[in-house]
Structures are given as structure tokens and as C-alpha cells.
PDB file of C-alpha atoms in Angstrom:
ATOM      1  CA  MET A  27     223.475  44.740 177.889  1.00 87.00           C
ATOM      2  CA  THR A  28     223.303  45.410 174.310  1.00 91.00           C
ATOM      3  CA  ASN A  29     225.111  48.473 172.238  1.00 94.00           C
ATOM      4  CA  LEU A  30     223.143  51.253 171.562  1.00 96.00           C
ATOM      5  CA  PHE A  31     224.773  50.725 167.670  1.00 95.00           C
ATOM      6  CA  PRO A  32     226.765  48.755 165.945  1.00 93.00           C
ATOM      7  CA  SER A  33     230.610  48.279 167.244  1.00 93.00           C
ATOM      8  CA  PRO A  34     233.032  47.151 164.722  1.00 90.00           C
ATOM      9  CA  GLN A  35     234.997  44.322 165.259  1.00 92.00           C
ATOM     10  CA  TRP A  36     238.893  44.071 165.792  1.00 94.00           C
ATOM     11  CA  PRO A  37     240.743  44.267 162.565  1.00 97.00           C
ATOM     12  CA  THR A  38     242.969  41.649 161.593  1.00 98.00           C
ATOM     13  CA  VAL A  39     246.633  40.900 160.036  1.00 98.00           C
ATOM     14  CA  PRO A  40     246.999  37.726 157.766  1.00 98.00           C
ATOM     15  CA  VAL A  41     249.926  35.241 159.189  1.00 98.00           C
ATOM     16  CA  LYS A  42     251.986  33.393 156.828  1.00 97.00           C
ATOM     17  CA  GLY A  43     251.038  29.588 157.492  1.00 96.00           C
ATOM     18  CA  GLU A  44     248.371  30.228 159.273  1.00 97.00           C
ATOM     19  CA  THR A  45     244.735  30.403 158.706  1.00 97.00           C
ATOM     20  CA  ALA A  46     243.812  32.087 161.714  1.00 97.00           C
ATOM     21  CA  ALA A  47     244.437  35.831 161.416  1.00 98.00           C
ATOM     22  CA  TYR A  48     246.275  37.966 164.064  1.00 98.00           C
ATOM     23  CA  PRO A  49     243.880  40.610 165.567  1.00 98.00           C
ATOM     24  CA  VAL A  50     245.159  44.123 165.964  1.00 98.00           C
ATOM     25  CA  HIS A  51     243.744  46.086 169.670  1.00 98.00           C
ATOM     26  CA  ARG A  52     246.724  48.295 169.780  1.00 98.00           C
ATOM     27  CA  ILE A  53     249.152  50.225 167.110  1.00 98.00           C
ATOM     28  CA  PHE A  54     252.706  52.159 168.886  1.00 98.00           C
ATOM     29  CA  CYS A  55     254.658  54.200 166.360  1.00 98.00           C
ATOM     30  CA  VAL A  56     258.469  54.654 167.725  1.00 97.00           C
ATOM     31  CA  GLY A  57     259.406  58.485 166.169  1.00 91.00           C
ATOM     32  CA  ARG A  58     262.618  59.452 164.439  1.00 87.00           C
ATOM     33  CA  ASN A  59     264.152  55.686 164.523  1.00 92.00           C
ATOM     34  CA  TYR A  60     266.867  56.643 161.646  1.00 88.00           C
ATOM     35  CA  ALA A  61     269.090  59.552 161.798  1.00 79.00           C
ATOM     36  CA  ALA A  62     268.838  60.485 158.144  1.00 75.00           C
ATOM     37  CA  HIS A  63     265.021  60.646 158.526  1.00 81.00           C
ATOM     38  CA  ALA A  64     265.246  62.593 161.233  1.00 71.00           C
ATOM     39  CA  ALA A  65     267.848  64.926 159.488  1.00 76.00           C
ATOM     40  CA  GLU A  66     265.461  65.550 156.898  1.00 79.00           C
ATOM     41  CA  MET A  67     262.870  66.556 159.088  1.00 75.00           C
ATOM     42  CA  GLY A  68     265.209  69.162 160.460  1.00 77.00           C
ATOM     43  CA  VAL A  69     265.153  67.360 164.145  1.00 75.00           C
ATOM     44  CA  GLU A  70     268.120  66.230 166.729  1.00 70.00           C
ATOM     45  CA  VAL A  71     268.077  61.983 166.990  1.00 71.00           C
ATOM     46  CA  ASP A  72     266.841  61.653 170.768  1.00 65.00           C
ATOM     47  CA  ARG A  73     269.369  58.927 172.118  1.00 71.00           C
ATOM     48  CA  GLU A  74     268.310  58.869 175.736  1.00 78.00           C
ATOM     49  CA  ALA A  75     265.404  57.303 174.581  1.00 85.00           C
ATOM     50  CA  PRO A  76     262.648  56.235 171.579  1.00 91.00           C
ATOM     51  CA  PHE A  77     259.727  58.399 171.750  1.00 90.00           C
ATOM     52  CA  TYR A  78     256.368  57.238 170.584  1.00 96.00           C
ATOM     53  CA  PHE A  79     252.787  58.465 169.374  1.00 97.00           C
ATOM     54  CA  THR A  80     249.817  55.812 168.636  1.00 98.00           C
ATOM     55  CA  LYS A  81     247.242  54.793 165.776  1.00 98.00           C
ATOM     56  CA  SER A  82     243.803  53.970 166.611  1.00 98.00           C
ATOM     57  CA  ALA A  83     243.419  49.979 165.599  1.00 98.00           C
ATOM     58  CA  LEU A  84     240.574  50.796 163.406  1.00 97.00           C
ATOM     59  CA  MET A  85     243.017  52.663 161.129  1.00 98.00           C
ATOM     60  CA  ALA A  86     244.742  49.412 159.927  1.00 98.00           C
ATOM     61  CA  GLN A  87     244.596  48.468 156.760  1.00 97.00           C
ATOM     62  CA  ALA A  88     245.708  45.438 154.618  1.00 97.00           C
ATOM     63  CA  THR A  89     247.818  45.541 151.627  1.00 98.00           C
ATOM     64  CA  ASP A  90     247.029  45.495 148.002  1.00 98.00           C
ATOM     65  CA  THR A  91     244.379  48.167 148.386  1.00 97.00           C
ATOM     66  CA  THR A  92     242.986  51.595 147.631  1.00 98.00           C
ATOM     67  CA  ILE A  93     242.301  54.392 149.976  1.00 98.00           C
ATOM     68  CA  PRO A  94     241.125  57.419 149.619  1.00 98.00           C
ATOM     69  CA  TYR A  95     243.369  60.607 149.485  1.00 98.00           C
ATOM     70  CA  PRO A  96     242.554  62.174 153.067  1.00 98.00           C
ATOM     71  CA  PRO A  97     240.673  65.271 153.876  1.00 98.00           C
ATOM     72  CA  GLY A  98     242.098  68.009 155.212  1.00 98.00           C
ATOM     73  CA  THR A  99     245.992  68.038 153.945  1.00 98.00           C
ATOM     74  CA  GLU A 100     247.534  68.617 150.688  1.00 97.00           C
ATOM     75  CA  ASN A 101     250.952  66.986 151.914  1.00 98.00           C
ATOM     76  CA  PHE A 102     249.663  62.859 152.185  1.00 98.00           C
ATOM     77  CA  HIS A 103     253.208  61.419 153.051  1.00 98.00           C
ATOM     78  CA  TYR A 104     254.722  57.475 152.284  1.00 98.00           C
ATOM     79  CA  GLU A 105     256.737  56.068 155.683  1.00 98.00           C
ATOM     80  CA  MET A 106     258.196  52.377 155.174  1.00 98.00           C
ATOM     81  CA  GLU A 107     258.444  50.508 158.168  1.00 98.00           C
ATOM     82  CA  LEU A 108     259.554  47.350 159.756  1.00 98.00           C
ATOM     83  CA  VAL A 109     256.030  46.359 162.277  1.00 98.00           C
ATOM     84  CA  ILE A 110     256.845  44.125 165.498  1.00 98.00           C
ATOM     85  CA  ALA A 111     254.090  41.834 166.385  1.00 99.00           C
ATOM     86  CA  ILE A 112     253.903  41.131 169.903  1.00 98.00           C
ATOM     87  CA  GLY A 113     252.965  37.470 170.566  1.00 98.00           C
ATOM     88  CA  ALA A 114     253.233  37.100 174.741  1.00 98.00           C
ATOM     89  CA  PRO A 115     252.194  39.059 177.798  1.00 98.00           C
ATOM     90  CA  VAL A 116     255.382  41.334 178.544  1.00 98.00           C
ATOM     91  CA  PHE A 117     255.787  43.685 181.314  1.00 98.00           C
ATOM     92  CA  LYS A 118     258.954  45.728 182.357  1.00 98.00           C
ATOM     93  CA  ALA A 119     261.180  43.161 180.802  1.00 98.00           C
ATOM     94  CA  ASP A 120     264.566  43.167 180.088  1.00 98.00           C
ATOM     95  CA  THR A 121     265.914  42.888 176.310  1.00 97.00           C
ATOM     96  CA  GLU A 122     265.963  39.008 176.171  1.00 97.00           C
ATOM     97  CA  ARG A 123     262.367  38.783 177.761  1.00 98.00           C
ATOM     98  CA  ALA A 124     261.623  41.245 175.082  1.00 98.00           C
ATOM     99  CA  ALA A 125     262.774  39.490 171.968  1.00 98.00           C
ATOM    100  CA  LYS A 126     261.004  36.140 173.277  1.00 98.00           C
ATOM    101  CA  ALA A 127     257.531  38.110 173.275  1.00 98.00           C
ATOM    102  CA  ILE A 128     257.772  39.238 169.263  1.00 98.00           C
ATOM    103  CA  TYR A 129     255.728  36.529 167.444  1.00 98.00           C
ATOM    104  CA  GLY A 130     257.049  38.333 163.984  1.00 98.00           C
ATOM    105  CA  TYR A 131     257.508  41.061 161.690  1.00 98.00           C
ATOM    106  CA  ALA A 132     255.699  42.643 158.956  1.00 98.00           C
ATOM    107  CA  CYS A 133     255.912  45.472 156.239  1.00 98.00           C
ATOM    108  CA  GLY A 134     253.891  48.416 157.515  1.00 98.00           C
ATOM    109  CA  LEU A 135     252.997  51.709 156.037  1.00 98.00           C
ATOM    110  CA  ASP A 136     252.644  54.708 158.350  1.00 98.00           C
ATOM    111  CA  MET A 137     250.451  57.588 155.862  1.00 98.00           C
ATOM    112  CA  THR A 138     250.871  60.767 157.292  1.00 98.00           C
ATOM    113  CA  ARG A 139     249.077  64.101 156.880  1.00 98.00           C
ATOM    114  CA  ARG A 140     252.354  65.991 157.212  1.00 97.00           C
ATOM    115  CA  ASP A 141     251.656  69.682 156.790  1.00 98.00           C
ATOM    116  CA  LEU A 142     249.223  68.790 160.145  1.00 98.00           C
ATOM    117  CA  GLN A 143     251.866  67.060 161.778  1.00 97.00           C
ATOM    118  CA  LEU A 144     254.517  69.937 161.260  1.00 96.00           C
ATOM    119  CA  ALA A 145     252.198  72.289 161.969  1.00 97.00           C
ATOM    120  CA  ALA A 146     251.152  70.471 164.935  1.00 97.00           C
ATOM    121  CA  ARG A 147     255.184  70.590 165.716  1.00 93.00           C
ATOM    122  CA  ALA A 148     255.471  73.691 165.525  1.00 94.00           C
ATOM    123  CA  LYS A 149     253.055  75.304 168.243  1.00 96.00           C
ATOM    124  CA  GLN A 150     254.593  71.756 170.460  1.00 95.00           C
ATOM    125  CA  ARG A 151     250.815  70.187 170.311  1.00 96.00           C
ATOM    126  CA  PRO A 152     250.180  66.284 169.492  1.00 95.00           C
ATOM    127  CA  TRP A 153     250.494  64.921 166.629  1.00 96.00           C
ATOM    128  CA  ASP A 154     246.486  63.485 165.913  1.00 97.00           C
ATOM    129  CA  LEU A 155     245.317  65.344 163.355  1.00 98.00           C
ATOM    130  CA  GLY A 156     248.727  63.976 161.002  1.00 98.00           C
ATOM    131  CA  LYS A 157     249.091  60.632 162.257  1.00 98.00           C
ATOM    132  CA  ASP A 158     246.202  58.668 162.871  1.00 98.00           C
ATOM    133  CA  VAL A 159     244.478  59.261 160.134  1.00 98.00           C
ATOM    134  CA  GLU A 160     241.634  57.105 158.567  1.00 98.00           C
ATOM    135  CA  GLN A 161     242.859  53.799 157.292  1.00 98.00           C
ATOM    136  CA  SER A 162     246.749  55.276 157.455  1.00 98.00           C
ATOM    137  CA  ALA A 163     248.410  52.368 159.232  1.00 98.00           C
ATOM    138  CA  VAL A 164     248.777  49.613 156.410  1.00 98.00           C
ATOM    139  CA  PHE A 165     250.360  46.351 156.931  1.00 98.00           C
ATOM    140  CA  ALA A 166     251.026  43.422 154.829  1.00 98.00           C
ATOM    141  CA  PRO A 167     251.137  39.382 156.007  1.00 98.00           C
ATOM    142  CA  ILE A 168     252.931  38.764 159.161  1.00 98.00           C
ATOM    143  CA  THR A 169     256.515  36.211 159.106  1.00 98.00           C
ATOM    144  CA  LYS A 170     256.508  34.143 162.515  1.00 98.00           C
ATOM    145  CA  ALA A 171     259.536  35.709 163.739  1.00 98.00           C
ATOM    146  CA  GLY A 172     261.646  31.945 163.958  1.00 97.00           C
ATOM    147  CA  GLU A 173     261.059  32.331 159.878  1.00 98.00           C
ATOM    148  CA  PHE A 174     263.039  35.824 159.367  1.00 98.00           C
ATOM    149  CA  ALA A 175     266.170  36.578 160.305  1.00 95.00           C
ATOM    150  CA  ALA A 176     266.966  38.836 163.260  1.00 94.00           C
ATOM    151  CA  PRO A 177     266.641  42.453 162.390  1.00 96.00           C
ATOM    152  CA  GLY A 178     269.635  43.493 160.821  1.00 96.00           C
ATOM    153  CA  PRO A 179     271.015  43.718 157.827  1.00 97.00           C
ATOM    154  CA  GLN A 180     267.942  43.426 155.546  1.00 98.00           C
ATOM    155  CA  ARG A 181     267.314  45.287 153.335  1.00 98.00           C
ATOM    156  CA  ILE A 182     264.273  48.169 153.357  1.00 98.00           C
ATOM    157  CA  HIS A 183     262.895  49.806 150.486  1.00 98.00           C
ATOM    158  CA  LEU A 184     260.058  51.917 149.002  1.00 98.00           C
ATOM    159  CA  GLU A 185     259.040  52.523 145.947  1.00 98.00           C
ATOM    160  CA  VAL A 186     256.284  55.102 144.232  1.00 98.00           C
ATOM    161  CA  ASN A 187     255.365  54.408 140.557  1.00 98.00           C
ATOM    162  CA  GLY A 188     257.725  51.935 140.533  1.00 98.00           C
ATOM    163  CA  GLU A 189     260.944  54.680 141.451  1.00 98.00           C
ATOM    164  CA  THR A 190     262.586  53.893 144.479  1.00 98.00           C
ATOM    165  CA  ARG A 191     261.910  57.121 147.025  1.00 98.00           C
ATOM    166  CA  GLN A 192     263.412  55.123 150.569  1.00 98.00           C
ATOM    167  CA  GLU A 193     266.317  52.780 150.590  1.00 97.00           C
ATOM    168  CA  ALA A 194     268.419  51.707 154.268  1.00 97.00           C
ATOM    169  CA  ARG A 195     268.811  48.221 156.165  1.00 97.00           C
ATOM    170  CA  LEU A 196     267.366  47.460 159.470  1.00 98.00           C
ATOM    171  CA  ASP A 197     271.038  47.863 161.193  1.00 96.00           C
ATOM    172  CA  ASP A 198     270.185  51.527 160.116  1.00 95.00           C
ATOM    173  CA  LEU A 199     267.587  51.635 163.127  1.00 95.00           C
ATOM    174  CA  ILE A 200     269.127  53.707 166.506  1.00 93.00           C
ATOM    175  CA  TRP A 201     266.278  51.293 168.844  1.00 94.00           C
ATOM    176  CA  LYS A 202     266.656  47.988 167.884  1.00 95.00           C
ATOM    177  CA  VAL A 203     263.535  45.551 168.308  1.00 98.00           C
ATOM    178  CA  GLU A 204     264.609  44.097 171.288  1.00 98.00           C
ATOM    179  CA  GLU A 205     264.739  47.470 172.873  1.00 97.00           C
ATOM    180  CA  ILE A 206     261.939  49.034 171.443  1.00 98.00           C
ATOM    181  CA  VAL A 207     259.782  46.465 172.949  1.00 98.00           C
ATOM    182  CA  SER A 208     261.923  46.074 176.627  1.00 98.00           C
ATOM    183  CA  HIS A 209     261.508  49.971 176.563  1.00 97.00           C
ATOM    184  CA  LEU A 210     258.043  49.950 175.673  1.00 98.00           C
ATOM    185  CA  SER A 211     257.061  47.741 178.451  1.00 98.00           C
ATOM    186  CA  HIS A 212     257.711  49.758 181.142  1.00 98.00           C
ATOM    187  CA  TYR A 213     255.356  52.360 180.229  1.00 98.00           C
ATOM    188  CA  TYR A 214     252.402  49.330 178.590  1.00 98.00           C
ATOM    189  CA  HIS A 215     251.241  46.244 179.640  1.00 98.00           C
ATOM    190  CA  LEU A 216     252.003  44.638 176.047  1.00 98.00           C
ATOM    191  CA  GLN A 217     249.851  42.223 174.791  1.00 98.00           C
ATOM    192  CA  PRO A 218     249.283  39.839 171.525  1.00 98.00           C
ATOM    193  CA  GLY A 219     247.768  41.805 169.608  1.00 98.00           C
ATOM    194  CA  ASP A 220     249.735  44.806 169.673  1.00 98.00           C
ATOM    195  CA  LEU A 221     251.612  46.121 167.084  1.00 99.00           C
ATOM    196  CA  ILE A 222     255.030  48.474 166.719  1.00 98.00           C
ATOM    197  CA  MET A 223     255.532  50.267 163.796  1.00 98.00           C
ATOM    198  CA  THR A 224     259.203  50.674 164.569  1.00 98.00           C
ATOM    199  CA  GLY A 225     260.333  53.992 162.121  1.00 96.00           C
ATOM    200  CA  THR A 226     260.946  54.945 158.982  1.00 96.00           C
ATOM    201  CA  PRO A 227     263.795  55.584 156.392  1.00 95.00           C
ATOM    202  CA  ALA A 228     264.954  58.756 154.652  1.00 93.00           C
ATOM    203  CA  GLY A 229     263.164  59.488 152.044  1.00 96.00           C
ATOM    204  CA  VAL A 230     259.521  60.378 152.426  1.00 97.00           C
ATOM    205  CA  GLY A 231     257.491  61.984 150.300  1.00 97.00           C
ATOM    206  CA  ALA A 232     254.257  63.292 149.219  1.00 98.00           C
ATOM    207  CA  VAL A 233     251.684  61.008 147.118  1.00 98.00           C
ATOM    208  CA  VAL A 234     248.622  62.084 145.152  1.00 98.00           C
ATOM    209  CA  ALA A 235     245.734  60.689 143.763  1.00 98.00           C
ATOM    210  CA  GLY A 236     246.407  57.392 141.220  1.00 98.00           C
ATOM    211  CA  ASP A 237     249.886  57.116 142.909  1.00 98.00           C
ATOM    212  CA  VAL A 238     251.032  53.531 143.591  1.00 98.00           C
ATOM    213  CA  ILE A 239     253.047  52.748 146.425  1.00 98.00           C
ATOM    214  CA  THR A 240     255.407  49.960 146.895  1.00 98.00           C
ATOM    215  CA  GLY A 241     257.345  48.700 149.304  1.00 98.00           C
ATOM    216  CA  GLY A 242     259.336  45.467 151.184  1.00 98.00           C
ATOM    217  CA  ILE A 243     261.897  44.043 153.500  1.00 98.00           C
ATOM    218  CA  ASP A 244     264.242  41.295 152.981  1.00 98.00           C
ATOM    219  CA  GLY A 245     262.294  37.664 154.183  1.00 98.00           C
ATOM    220  CA  LEU A 246     258.975  39.262 154.921  1.00 98.00           C
ATOM    221  CA  ASP A 247     255.983  39.800 152.350  1.00 98.00           C
ATOM    222  CA  PRO A 248     255.926  42.820 150.218  1.00 98.00           C
ATOM    223  CA  ILE A 249     253.164  45.742 150.539  1.00 98.00           C
ATOM    224  CA  LYS A 250     251.466  48.033 148.378  1.00 98.00           C
ATOM    225  CA  LEU A 251     249.234  50.755 148.426  1.00 98.00           C
ATOM    226  CA  THR A 252     247.368  52.589 145.905  1.00 98.00           C
ATOM    227  CA  ILE A 253     246.066  56.318 146.520  1.00 98.00           C
ATOM    228  CA  GLY A 254     242.864  56.894 145.613  1.00 98.00           C
ATOM    229  CA  ALA A 255     240.961  60.188 144.444  1.00 98.00           C
ATOM    230  CA  ALA A 256     239.884  62.200 147.683  1.00 97.00           C
ATOM    231  CA  GLU A 257     236.140  61.908 148.828  1.00 92.00           C
TER     232      GLU A 257
END
């Protein structure tokens, strides 16, 4: 059966040392996974279990590109994150099996219409308009897990126009990578192609057209994004 109209292909993320790319099927995001960021957002950290929101795979965007300032917002924020790439099917896994299902890691940006997110939060509504924004999931190339030390003391940081705005270490994560994968696998049949954005440190803030965002995590390829004019 043919389609009524052209259907887009899955977005992909390059993998260091590979000619083949990693196709993005689903994007899961962990909320409030750094205590200092939760505090700056005026909320308590939920230490009982991680919580999640999602972005469409079609929101994926490559590093070192320019995206337009999105419509419907006057408060567009950056969030620098460690990204987990799943490389094997995993369902109802303990942390040991969850760790073995991790294919690799990457730097990511969760770009957010903060004003819309906060307005939805205040009314106890979903965050979709604030989070599931076109071109808002930005990914640097993936480094295979065997080529990256276990997440812990590595520095995570972000700059806007060369000025440091976010800085922390991966061991500041409340929920560690294997705990996130294990917990999420009890609700979804995780598969290769699933990316998990693990949360952002304190220091989030707004950007405007013309701003250049750069960021990095020790041992991973850096990330860069330029904010263009609104369309």
C-alpha cells in the first residue's frame, strides 16, 4: 500500500568510528535529575522514582547548525544534557542488564519554551508545548560505551557566546544511567534507536536570535547550536 503523502525518514545521529549512523526512533527525557536545577525551578526533587517526558524523534537536530527562534514563546531556554543511546532490547531489567544495553553516550541539548512549560505546570497540564518543540533535541555524535569511562567525575558544561552558564559533574546526577535505563525498561520495551536525555544541571537560561550555544562533557564530542531569527 502506498502512502497518501511522503513520509519522513528516521533522523540519525553519527557514531564515532562508524560509517553507519544511529537511527533515532524515540526520545525520552528525565526531569529534575540534578538537585540544584530542581531548586532553581522552584520544585522539590522526587527521590522516589525518576519521571519523564518525551520528544518526537522528528524533533532531532544535528549539532553545529542553526535553528530558528521558535514561535509562541518569549523565553527560549537551553538545557545541556548527557544522552544515553540504547543498543539492545531491554525490558524489566535490573541495573546490571540495563548497563549492558547501553550502546553509547552523547552530548545533547533539550531546548525548551520555558514560559509555556511553566504555564502548563502551573495548571497541572502536560508539557508538550514547552518541550516537544521543532528542532529542540540537538545531538552531538555518539561515542560507544566501551570508549567512554563510566559516567561519574566528568565535567558537563555549557556556554552562551563564550560565557559559562552551566557547570557540574555527571556524578551530580540523582538517578544514575543504569538506574534510569532499568526504571524506564519497566514501562517500555526499550530498543536500539531509543535515546534518553538524562537531565540538566543548574544554570538554565534564555537565548535570543544570534546567540551561539556551545557545550561539552569530558570524553565526548562537543555540541554547538546557533539561534537564528524567528520565521
